[in-house]
Short mmCIF file of C-alpha atoms and ligand atoms in Angstrom, two decimals:
data_model
loop_
_atom_site.label_atom_id
_atom_site.label_comp_id
_atom_site.label_asym_id
_atom_site.label_seq_id
_atom_site.Cartn_x
_atom_site.Cartn_y
_atom_site.Cartn_z
CA MET A 1 -44.97 23.98 -46.15
CA ARG A 2 -41.67 25.87 -46.08
CA ASN A 3 -38.74 24.44 -44.12
CA VAL A 4 -36.65 26.76 -41.98
CA ASP A 5 -33.94 25.96 -39.43
CA LEU A 6 -34.77 28.63 -36.84
CA LEU A 7 -38.09 30.43 -36.71
CA ILE A 8 -38.38 33.36 -34.32
CA ILE A 9 -41.82 34.63 -33.32
CA GLY A 10 -41.66 38.33 -32.44
CA GLY A 11 -39.34 41.02 -33.78
CA GLY A 12 -38.91 42.98 -30.52
CA PRO A 13 -35.59 43.29 -28.69
CA ALA A 14 -35.72 39.62 -27.65
CA GLY A 15 -36.40 38.25 -31.14
CA LEU A 16 -33.79 40.53 -32.73
CA ALA A 17 -31.02 39.69 -30.25
CA ALA A 18 -31.80 35.96 -30.50
CA ALA A 19 -31.60 36.12 -34.30
CA VAL A 20 -28.25 37.95 -34.32
CA SER A 21 -26.79 35.59 -31.74
CA ALA A 22 -27.91 32.46 -33.63
CA TYR A 23 -26.42 33.94 -36.80
CA GLU A 24 -23.11 34.69 -35.08
CA GLN A 25 -22.96 31.09 -33.85
CA GLY A 26 -23.33 29.79 -37.41
CA CYS A 27 -27.08 29.51 -38.12
CA ARG A 28 -27.78 30.69 -41.67
CA ASP A 29 -31.44 29.77 -42.12
CA ILE A 30 -33.40 32.07 -39.82
CA LEU A 31 -36.76 33.77 -40.22
CA ILE A 32 -38.27 36.38 -37.90
CA LEU A 33 -42.05 36.83 -37.99
CA GLU A 34 -43.44 40.09 -36.55
CA ARG A 35 -47.11 41.09 -36.46
CA GLU A 36 -46.47 44.87 -36.43
CA ASP A 37 -45.46 46.67 -39.59
CA THR A 38 -41.91 47.37 -38.34
CA LEU A 39 -39.35 45.61 -36.15
CA GLY A 40 -38.46 46.87 -32.66
CA GLY A 41 -41.33 45.71 -30.47
CA ILE A 42 -42.66 47.88 -27.69
CA LEU A 43 -39.43 49.92 -27.60
CA ARG A 44 -40.63 51.87 -30.64
CA GLN A 45 -42.99 53.81 -28.37
CA CYS A 46 -40.56 54.20 -25.42
CA ILE A 47 -38.99 57.46 -26.57
CA HIS A 48 -37.49 58.36 -23.18
CA ASN A 49 -33.83 57.65 -22.46
CA GLY A 50 -32.27 55.23 -20.00
CA PHE A 51 -31.92 52.18 -22.26
CA GLY A 52 -28.65 50.42 -23.04
CA LEU A 53 -26.53 51.42 -20.03
CA HIS A 54 -25.52 47.77 -19.46
CA THR A 55 -25.37 46.57 -23.07
CA PHE A 56 -23.83 49.57 -24.82
CA GLN A 57 -22.54 51.65 -21.84
CA GLU A 58 -24.45 54.60 -23.21
CA GLU A 59 -27.85 56.09 -22.57
CA LEU A 60 -30.20 55.50 -25.47
CA THR A 61 -33.91 55.97 -26.13
CA GLY A 62 -36.02 52.86 -26.77
CA PRO A 63 -36.09 53.33 -30.58
CA GLU A 64 -32.30 53.96 -30.63
CA TYR A 65 -31.70 50.78 -28.64
CA ALA A 66 -33.96 48.73 -30.92
CA GLN A 67 -32.37 50.26 -34.04
CA LYS A 68 -28.92 48.98 -33.01
CA TYR A 69 -30.28 45.42 -33.20
CA ILE A 70 -32.34 46.08 -36.33
CA ASP A 71 -29.15 47.33 -38.03
CA ARG A 72 -27.35 44.13 -37.04
CA VAL A 73 -30.21 41.97 -38.37
CA ILE A 74 -30.04 43.87 -41.67
CA ALA A 75 -26.21 43.69 -41.79
CA CYS A 76 -26.37 39.89 -41.30
CA GLN A 77 -29.11 39.73 -43.97
CA ILE A 78 -31.38 37.79 -41.64
CA PRO A 79 -34.78 37.49 -43.34
CA TYR A 80 -37.83 38.88 -41.57
CA GLN A 81 -41.49 39.35 -42.38
CA CYS A 82 -43.42 42.18 -40.74
CA SER A 83 -47.22 42.54 -40.67
CA THR A 84 -47.24 38.79 -40.18
CA MET A 85 -49.15 37.30 -37.28
CA VAL A 86 -48.36 33.79 -36.07
CA ILE A 87 -51.67 32.15 -35.30
CA GLU A 88 -50.76 28.56 -34.66
CA ILE A 89 -47.86 26.42 -33.49
CA THR A 90 -47.68 22.70 -32.82
CA LYS A 91 -45.48 20.54 -30.59
CA GLY A 92 -43.80 19.35 -33.79
CA LYS A 93 -42.70 22.95 -34.52
CA GLN A 94 -45.11 23.54 -37.38
CA VAL A 95 -46.01 27.21 -37.43
CA THR A 96 -48.89 28.90 -39.23
CA ALA A 97 -48.78 32.63 -39.90
CA VAL A 98 -50.97 35.03 -41.83
CA ASN A 99 -50.40 38.31 -43.63
CA ARG A 100 -52.14 40.43 -46.25
CA SER A 101 -49.84 39.66 -49.18
CA ASN A 102 -49.26 35.92 -48.74
CA GLY A 103 -52.39 34.84 -46.89
CA LEU A 104 -51.77 31.74 -44.81
CA GLN A 105 -48.19 30.48 -44.62
CA HIS A 106 -47.06 27.18 -43.14
CA PHE A 107 -43.55 26.57 -41.82
CA GLN A 108 -41.77 23.51 -40.52
CA ALA A 109 -38.98 24.66 -38.21
CA LYS A 110 -36.12 22.69 -36.69
CA ALA A 111 -36.20 25.05 -33.69
CA VAL A 112 -38.52 27.86 -32.64
CA ILE A 113 -37.80 30.82 -30.35
CA LEU A 114 -40.84 32.35 -28.66
CA ALA A 115 -40.23 36.11 -28.26
CA MET A 116 -43.78 37.50 -28.27
CA GLY A 117 -43.37 39.93 -25.37
CA CYS A 118 -46.18 40.75 -22.95
CA ARG A 119 -49.37 42.76 -22.73
CA GLU A 120 -50.85 45.01 -20.08
CA ARG A 121 -53.46 43.98 -17.55
CA PRO A 122 -56.67 45.80 -18.57
CA ARG A 123 -59.46 47.46 -16.54
CA GLY A 124 -61.61 44.33 -16.84
CA ALA A 125 -59.12 42.49 -14.62
CA LEU A 126 -59.63 45.00 -11.78
CA ALA A 127 -63.39 45.12 -11.25
CA ILE A 128 -63.47 48.82 -10.29
CA PRO A 129 -67.09 49.98 -9.92
CA GLY A 130 -68.33 52.63 -12.36
CA TRP A 131 -69.46 53.12 -15.97
CA ARG A 132 -67.41 52.00 -18.94
CA CYS A 133 -66.81 55.65 -19.87
CA SER A 134 -64.08 56.87 -22.21
CA GLY A 135 -60.89 58.28 -20.70
CA ILE A 136 -59.58 55.04 -19.15
CA TYR A 137 -56.49 53.61 -20.83
CA THR A 138 -53.67 51.28 -20.01
CA ALA A 139 -50.47 53.30 -19.63
CA GLY A 140 -48.94 51.59 -22.67
CA THR A 141 -51.91 52.48 -24.87
CA ALA A 142 -51.60 56.12 -23.77
CA GLN A 143 -47.84 55.91 -24.46
CA LYS A 144 -48.61 54.73 -27.99
CA PHE A 145 -51.16 57.54 -28.54
CA VAL A 146 -48.82 60.26 -27.30
CA ASN A 147 -45.47 59.04 -28.65
CA LEU A 148 -46.39 57.35 -31.94
CA GLU A 149 -49.65 59.00 -32.98
CA GLY A 150 -49.34 62.49 -31.48
CA ILE A 151 -52.70 62.27 -29.68
CA MET A 152 -53.16 63.49 -26.09
CA PRO A 153 -55.62 61.28 -24.17
CA GLY A 154 -56.57 64.07 -21.71
CA GLN A 155 -55.42 66.93 -19.48
CA ARG A 156 -56.11 65.96 -15.84
CA VAL A 157 -54.69 62.55 -15.11
CA VAL A 158 -54.70 60.01 -12.29
CA ILE A 159 -52.48 56.96 -12.59
CA LEU A 160 -53.45 53.69 -10.93
CA GLY A 161 -50.49 51.43 -10.25
CA SER A 162 -46.87 52.43 -9.97
CA GLY A 163 -45.31 50.08 -12.50
CA ASP A 164 -42.56 51.54 -14.67
CA ILE A 165 -44.79 52.33 -17.64
CA GLY A 166 -47.16 54.30 -15.37
CA LEU A 167 -44.27 56.23 -13.84
CA ILE A 168 -42.79 57.03 -17.25
CA MET A 169 -46.22 58.18 -18.44
CA ALA A 170 -46.66 60.46 -15.41
CA ARG A 171 -43.62 62.40 -16.58
CA ARG A 172 -44.54 62.19 -20.26
CA MET A 173 -48.06 63.55 -19.69
CA THR A 174 -46.55 66.37 -17.59
CA PHE A 175 -44.11 67.22 -20.41
CA MET A 176 -47.09 67.36 -22.78
CA GLY A 177 -48.86 69.94 -20.61
CA ALA A 178 -51.24 67.70 -18.65
CA LYS A 179 -51.65 67.88 -14.87
CA VAL A 180 -50.94 64.54 -13.20
CA LEU A 181 -52.81 64.64 -9.91
CA ALA A 182 -51.55 61.46 -8.26
CA CYS A 183 -50.08 58.02 -8.76
CA VAL A 184 -52.12 55.58 -6.67
CA GLU A 185 -50.59 52.26 -5.54
CA LEU A 186 -52.38 49.46 -3.67
CA LEU A 187 -49.18 48.03 -2.20
CA PRO A 188 -47.01 49.62 0.51
CA PHE A 189 -44.21 49.98 -2.09
CA SER A 190 -43.92 50.88 -5.75
CA SER A 191 -43.53 48.08 -8.26
CA GLY A 192 -41.37 50.33 -10.45
CA LEU A 193 -37.65 51.08 -10.51
CA LYS A 194 -36.40 53.52 -7.86
CA ARG A 195 -34.84 55.73 -10.53
CA ASN A 196 -38.25 56.10 -12.21
CA ILE A 197 -39.93 57.14 -8.94
CA VAL A 198 -37.32 59.84 -8.44
CA GLN A 199 -37.07 61.04 -12.04
CA CYS A 200 -40.74 60.75 -13.02
CA LEU A 201 -42.70 61.55 -9.85
CA ASP A 202 -40.49 63.29 -7.26
CA ASP A 203 -38.91 65.67 -9.78
CA TYR A 204 -42.38 66.90 -10.82
CA ASP A 205 -44.00 66.90 -7.37
CA ILE A 206 -46.46 64.18 -8.35
CA PRO A 207 -47.69 62.49 -5.16
CA LEU A 208 -47.31 58.71 -4.83
CA LEU A 209 -50.15 57.44 -2.66
CA LEU A 210 -49.05 54.04 -1.32
CA ASN A 211 -51.65 51.72 0.26
CA HIS A 212 -54.36 53.45 -1.80
CA THR A 213 -56.65 52.39 -4.62
CA VAL A 214 -59.39 53.72 -6.90
CA VAL A 215 -62.75 52.71 -5.45
CA ASP A 216 -65.13 54.50 -7.80
CA ILE A 217 -65.21 55.91 -11.31
CA SER A 218 -67.49 58.88 -12.03
CA GLY A 219 -68.78 59.90 -15.45
CA ARG A 220 -71.04 58.13 -17.90
CA GLU A 221 -69.85 58.99 -21.42
CA ARG A 222 -66.51 60.54 -20.45
CA LEU A 223 -64.55 60.12 -17.23
CA GLU A 224 -65.27 63.00 -14.81
CA GLY A 225 -63.37 61.89 -11.73
CA VAL A 226 -62.18 59.03 -9.56
CA THR A 227 -62.58 58.35 -5.87
CA VAL A 228 -59.43 57.12 -4.16
CA ALA A 229 -59.33 55.52 -0.71
CA GLN A 230 -56.66 54.23 1.61
CA VAL A 231 -56.55 50.44 2.02
CA ASP A 232 -55.76 48.23 4.96
CA PRO A 233 -52.23 46.95 4.21
CA GLU A 234 -53.19 43.41 5.32
CA THR A 235 -56.60 42.89 3.71
CA LYS A 236 -56.18 45.44 0.87
CA LEU A 237 -59.78 46.52 1.58
CA PRO A 238 -60.65 50.24 1.46
CA ILE A 239 -60.83 52.03 4.81
CA ALA A 240 -64.14 53.87 5.20
CA GLY A 241 -63.81 57.61 5.71
CA THR A 242 -60.48 57.93 3.83
CA GLU A 243 -62.05 58.61 0.41
CA GLN A 244 -60.84 61.60 -1.62
CA TYR A 245 -62.22 62.70 -4.99
CA PHE A 246 -60.00 63.71 -7.91
CA ALA A 247 -61.76 65.52 -10.76
CA CYS A 248 -59.99 64.16 -13.86
CA ASP A 249 -60.63 63.25 -17.49
CA THR A 250 -58.04 60.47 -17.75
CA LEU A 251 -57.25 57.37 -15.70
CA LEU A 252 -54.12 55.46 -16.73
CA LEU A 253 -53.72 51.87 -15.57
CA SER A 254 -50.27 50.51 -14.85
CA VAL A 255 -51.26 47.40 -12.97
CA GLY A 256 -49.09 44.65 -14.33
CA LEU A 257 -47.90 42.91 -17.47
CA ILE A 258 -48.89 39.44 -18.63
CA PRO A 259 -46.70 37.31 -20.94
CA GLU A 260 -48.35 36.72 -24.35
CA ASN A 261 -48.63 32.99 -23.95
CA GLU A 262 -51.52 31.88 -26.15
CA LEU A 263 -49.10 30.29 -28.63
CA SER A 264 -47.05 28.65 -25.87
CA ARG A 265 -50.24 27.10 -24.51
CA MET A 266 -51.24 25.96 -27.99
CA ALA A 267 -47.91 24.13 -28.37
CA GLY A 268 -48.58 22.28 -25.11
CA ILE A 269 -45.74 24.05 -23.31
CA GLU A 270 -45.76 23.85 -19.52
CA LEU A 271 -46.32 27.31 -18.00
CA CYS A 272 -45.06 28.61 -14.67
CA GLY A 273 -47.72 30.04 -12.35
CA ALA A 274 -45.38 32.60 -10.80
CA THR A 275 -44.01 34.15 -14.01
CA GLY A 276 -46.92 33.45 -16.37
CA GLY A 277 -44.33 32.33 -18.95
CA PRO A 278 -43.02 28.89 -19.98
CA THR A 279 -40.91 26.85 -17.59
CA VAL A 280 -37.41 26.58 -19.04
CA ASP A 281 -34.07 24.98 -18.29
CA GLU A 282 -30.73 26.81 -18.24
CA THR A 283 -30.59 26.69 -22.06
CA LEU A 284 -33.99 28.49 -22.14
CA GLN A 285 -35.56 25.42 -23.74
CA THR A 286 -39.22 24.98 -22.78
CA SER A 287 -40.86 21.67 -21.88
CA VAL A 288 -41.30 21.04 -25.64
CA GLU A 289 -38.04 19.96 -27.25
CA GLY A 290 -36.65 22.48 -29.71
CA ILE A 291 -38.90 25.35 -28.58
CA PHE A 292 -37.04 28.08 -26.68
CA SER A 293 -38.33 31.22 -24.99
CA CYS A 294 -36.82 34.58 -24.00
CA GLY A 295 -37.68 38.16 -23.14
CA ASN A 296 -40.97 39.34 -21.68
CA VAL A 297 -42.89 36.31 -22.92
CA LEU A 298 -40.73 34.22 -20.57
CA HIS A 299 -40.89 36.56 -17.57
CA VAL A 300 -41.50 40.30 -17.36
CA HIS A 301 -38.17 42.14 -17.21
CA ASP A 302 -37.52 45.59 -15.81
CA LEU A 303 -34.59 46.43 -18.13
CA VAL A 304 -34.33 45.64 -21.80
CA ASP A 305 -30.58 45.04 -21.43
CA PHE A 306 -31.35 41.82 -19.55
CA VAL A 307 -33.84 40.88 -22.27
CA SER A 308 -31.09 41.14 -24.87
CA GLU A 309 -28.64 39.10 -22.77
CA GLU A 310 -31.21 36.37 -22.22
CA ALA A 311 -32.21 36.36 -25.89
CA GLU A 312 -28.58 36.02 -26.99
CA LYS A 313 -28.40 32.87 -24.91
CA ALA A 314 -31.65 31.53 -26.43
CA GLY A 315 -30.31 32.18 -29.94
CA ALA A 316 -27.03 30.42 -29.21
CA THR A 317 -28.58 27.37 -27.55
CA ALA A 318 -31.28 27.05 -30.23
CA TRP A 319 -28.47 26.85 -32.77
CA ARG A 320 -26.72 24.20 -30.67
CA TYR A 321 -29.99 22.25 -30.66
CA ILE A 322 -30.26 22.52 -34.46
CA ALA A 323 -26.60 21.53 -34.89
CA ASP A 324 -27.18 18.62 -32.48
CA THR A 325 -24.49 19.74 -30.04
CA LEU A 326 -26.82 20.43 -27.10
CA ASN A 327 -26.35 17.70 -24.53
CA GLN A 328 -29.84 16.98 -23.20
CA ASP A 329 -29.24 13.55 -21.64
CA LEU A 330 -28.31 14.95 -18.26
CA LYS A 331 -30.01 14.86 -14.88
CA THR A 332 -32.11 17.96 -14.20
CA VAL A 333 -32.73 19.50 -10.80
CA PRO A 334 -35.65 21.82 -10.11
CA VAL A 335 -34.94 25.39 -9.01
CA ILE A 336 -37.20 26.22 -6.06
CA SER A 337 -38.26 29.78 -5.22
CA GLY A 338 -37.68 29.92 -1.47
CA PHE A 339 -38.45 32.61 1.10
CA GLY A 340 -38.82 36.10 -0.38
CA VAL A 341 -38.36 34.90 -3.96
CA SER A 342 -40.97 35.04 -6.72
CA GLY A 343 -40.67 33.26 -10.06
CA ALA A 344 -37.03 32.15 -10.29
CA VAL A 345 -35.96 31.54 -13.91
CA PRO A 346 -34.78 29.03 -15.13
CA GLN A 347 -37.04 26.61 -13.28
CA LYS A 348 -34.67 23.67 -13.80
CA ILE A 349 -30.98 23.12 -14.41
CA HIS A 350 -29.13 20.24 -16.04
CA VAL A 351 -26.42 19.21 -13.64
CA GLY A 352 -23.20 18.35 -15.39
CA ASN A 353 -23.82 21.05 -18.01
CA ALA A 354 -21.48 23.29 -16.07
CA ASP A 355 -19.19 24.59 -18.78
CA GLN A 356 -20.98 27.97 -18.94
CA PRO A 357 -22.18 30.29 -16.13
CA ILE A 358 -25.93 30.20 -15.51
CA THR A 359 -27.92 33.36 -14.83
CA LEU A 360 -30.70 32.96 -12.26
CA MET A 361 -33.28 35.77 -12.17
CA PHE A 362 -36.17 36.48 -9.83
CA ARG A 363 -38.23 39.24 -8.26
CA PRO A 364 -38.13 39.76 -4.49
CA LYS A 365 -41.58 39.30 -2.94
CA ASN A 366 -41.19 42.28 -0.65
CA VAL A 367 -38.84 45.13 0.22
CA TYR A 368 -35.80 43.86 2.17
CA GLN A 369 -32.91 45.96 3.45
CA ASN A 370 -29.39 44.57 3.92
CA ALA A 371 -30.71 41.16 2.97
CA LYS A 372 -28.77 38.16 1.77
CA VAL A 373 -29.56 36.23 -1.38
CA CYS A 374 -28.59 32.58 -0.98
CA VAL A 375 -28.62 29.53 -3.22
CA THR A 376 -28.51 26.10 -1.63
CA ALA A 377 -28.08 22.71 -3.30
CA GLY A 378 -29.87 20.39 -0.90
CA GLU A 379 -28.38 21.37 2.47
CA LYS A 380 -25.23 22.90 1.01
CA GLU A 381 -24.96 26.65 0.43
CA ILE A 382 -23.28 27.33 -2.91
CA TYR A 383 -23.86 31.06 -3.33
CA ARG A 384 -24.43 34.06 -1.06
CA ARG A 385 -24.39 37.80 -1.56
CA THR A 386 -25.58 40.78 0.44
CA SER A 387 -27.80 43.45 -1.11
CA ARG A 388 -28.37 46.85 0.45
CA ILE A 389 -31.94 46.83 -0.82
CA LEU A 390 -34.15 44.34 -2.62
CA THR A 391 -37.52 45.45 -3.98
CA PRO A 392 -40.18 43.76 -6.14
CA GLY A 393 -39.71 46.50 -8.76
CA GLU A 394 -36.11 45.48 -9.47
CA MET A 395 -35.18 42.04 -10.75
CA VAL A 396 -32.34 40.23 -9.09
CA SER A 397 -29.89 38.55 -11.42
CA LEU A 398 -27.16 36.28 -10.15
CA LYS A 399 -24.54 34.40 -12.10
CA LEU A 400 -23.61 30.91 -10.96
CA LYS A 401 -20.11 30.23 -12.23
CA PRO A 402 -19.04 26.78 -13.55
CA GLU A 403 -16.95 26.08 -10.41
CA VAL A 404 -20.09 26.71 -8.30
CA LEU A 405 -22.27 24.61 -10.57
CA ARG A 406 -19.92 21.65 -10.33
CA GLN A 407 -20.91 21.43 -6.65
CA ILE A 408 -24.54 20.59 -7.46
CA ALA A 409 -23.90 17.29 -9.25
CA ASP A 410 -25.40 15.22 -6.40
CA ALA A 411 -28.17 17.64 -5.43
CA ASP A 412 -31.88 16.86 -5.81
CA ASP A 413 -32.88 20.50 -5.98
CA LEU A 414 -31.61 24.05 -5.88
CA THR A 415 -33.29 26.66 -3.67
CA VAL A 416 -32.97 30.43 -4.11
CA LYS A 417 -34.04 32.42 -1.06
CA VAL A 418 -33.75 35.74 0.70
CA GLU A 419 -32.46 35.94 4.25
CA ALA A 420 -33.90 39.14 5.69
CA SER A 421 -31.79 40.82 8.34
C1 FAD B 501 -46.58 49.00 -23.02
C2 FAD B 501 -45.17 48.73 -22.56
C3 FAD B 501 -44.29 49.79 -22.35
C4 FAD B 501 -43.00 49.55 -21.89
N1 FAD B 501 -42.21 50.60 -21.61
C5 FAD B 501 -40.98 50.37 -21.14
C6 FAD B 501 -40.15 51.44 -20.81
O1 FAD B 501 -40.55 52.59 -20.90
N2 FAD B 501 -38.89 51.17 -20.36
C7 FAD B 501 -38.41 49.88 -20.24
O2 FAD B 501 -37.25 49.65 -19.83
N3 FAD B 501 -39.19 48.86 -20.55
C8 FAD B 501 -40.45 49.07 -20.98
N4 FAD B 501 -41.24 48.03 -21.25
C9 FAD B 501 -40.66 46.70 -21.11
C10 FAD B 501 -40.20 46.22 -22.50
O3 FAD B 501 -41.29 45.55 -23.03
C11 FAD B 501 -39.04 45.27 -22.50
O4 FAD B 501 -37.91 45.82 -21.94
C12 FAD B 501 -38.70 44.74 -23.91
O5 FAD B 501 -39.28 45.53 -24.92
C13 FAD B 501 -39.17 43.34 -24.05
O6 FAD B 501 -38.74 42.84 -25.29
P1 FAD B 501 -39.48 41.64 -25.96
O7 FAD B 501 -38.87 41.46 -27.30
O8 FAD B 501 -39.52 40.50 -25.02
O9 FAD B 501 -41.00 42.13 -26.11
P2 FAD B 501 -41.64 43.23 -27.05
O10 FAD B 501 -40.84 44.45 -27.15
O11 FAD B 501 -43.04 43.39 -26.54
O12 FAD B 501 -41.67 42.52 -28.48
C14 FAD B 501 -42.48 41.40 -28.75
C15 FAD B 501 -42.83 41.43 -30.21
O13 FAD B 501 -43.52 40.23 -30.55
C16 FAD B 501 -44.55 40.56 -31.47
N5 FAD B 501 -45.56 39.50 -31.42
C17 FAD B 501 -46.33 39.14 -30.37
N6 FAD B 501 -47.16 38.12 -30.71
C18 FAD B 501 -46.91 37.86 -32.01
C19 FAD B 501 -47.46 36.92 -32.94
N7 FAD B 501 -48.42 36.06 -32.59
N8 FAD B 501 -46.97 36.91 -34.20
C20 FAD B 501 -45.98 37.76 -34.57
N9 FAD B 501 -45.44 38.68 -33.74
C21 FAD B 501 -45.89 38.72 -32.48
C22 FAD B 501 -45.06 41.91 -30.98
O14 FAD B 501 -45.74 42.61 -31.98
C23 FAD B 501 -43.77 42.59 -30.56
O15 FAD B 501 -43.20 43.35 -31.58
C24 FAD B 501 -42.54 48.23 -21.70
C25 FAD B 501 -43.42 47.18 -21.94
C26 FAD B 501 -44.72 47.41 -22.34
C27 FAD B 501 -45.66 46.23 -22.56
#
């Protein structure tokens, strides 16, 4: 059993930023464990630009963004082990990992940061009729094939789901010479960023079929085509007579991301139904003392810049926990997701811990124009702002300043809601 002050599981943008932040606060005994053979997480395969506008005020590719943090980890001489998979974690912060050179390794940590990212929802979760033929990939798997391994999955492509990875892949496959026939979305709106719809679909005349889904898959060994139908916006059931057939050899699925929470569950951490990640307080501490969570394992982010910001907070507060300067004996109030709000994070706030601003993040449940985002403490409104447009594809982030937080000392709960105009 090896003792370590701060053990970070996952060497993606969240794990890297958390490590650097903890180091900068004074933590000198840190270890990052990463199952892939290099650091950087999923950003290694995101070779398009558009990363880092908030954090570095410049437009970077995914690998460039990740490299900035990898360089800082190396400059701070923070130890890390790649090709090392964490397979077990206990409530007492004992962590078991495995790799080819050391076999099983056991660690006793003072604090743990969960930064395992998320994975894509696969075909099995969709129950589309048809054979299990080749040619059907999640968009992220296709991204890995094309960008990291130089393999083209196919030439005539339909994309199901309009999440950001699907949109990015529509453009990428077009750049690589494939014909993208359509992007098919069940909902009446895209779940991706507006900028990606414009830059990845509109600019290449790729149709976005809203209120549509794939109802049949043709082909036994290899995909030969898909049948797409319009759906009733209320019931989401296909409307008979609206079917259209697309002859294609590739179907890419971009139908949602799921936080990688097997380890969180194993540690007995309480999970939030709306986000799929742990429930946390404003310090990003989970329901198990000394275990913190950040990045896509906590809730799926749209921009990596927000992942880094959140992870920096987790690193700093984990260090305060280790150094015993984190005041935990304070009343907590739950944060309730009110009308129009899905999965507000953090799910609880310590009142009286109001020396730092608190960032509240959520996804709107629907598209709202000229809507107001309000936070109330009991009956009292403590925050309000107007947004020209709110959409489920773009996270809302609001900062509650210390002078605002001081007003919630007597409240029993905090509610975040949307007031549609
Ligand atoms: C397929 C895919 C493509 C994406 N493309 C884009 C994009 O184009 N643009 C964009 O803005 N955002 C994209 N995102 C979102 C992107 O994931 C986040 O912005 C950001 O990378 C999240 O950082 P993270 O560190 O939380 O997770 P990740 O980057 O996923 O890093 C998590 C790390 O934890 C490691 N890990 C997991 N479990 C274990 C374990 N048990 N033991 C050890 N290590 C473990 C993983 O190997 C991984 O390296 C994409 C996400 C996915 C899933």
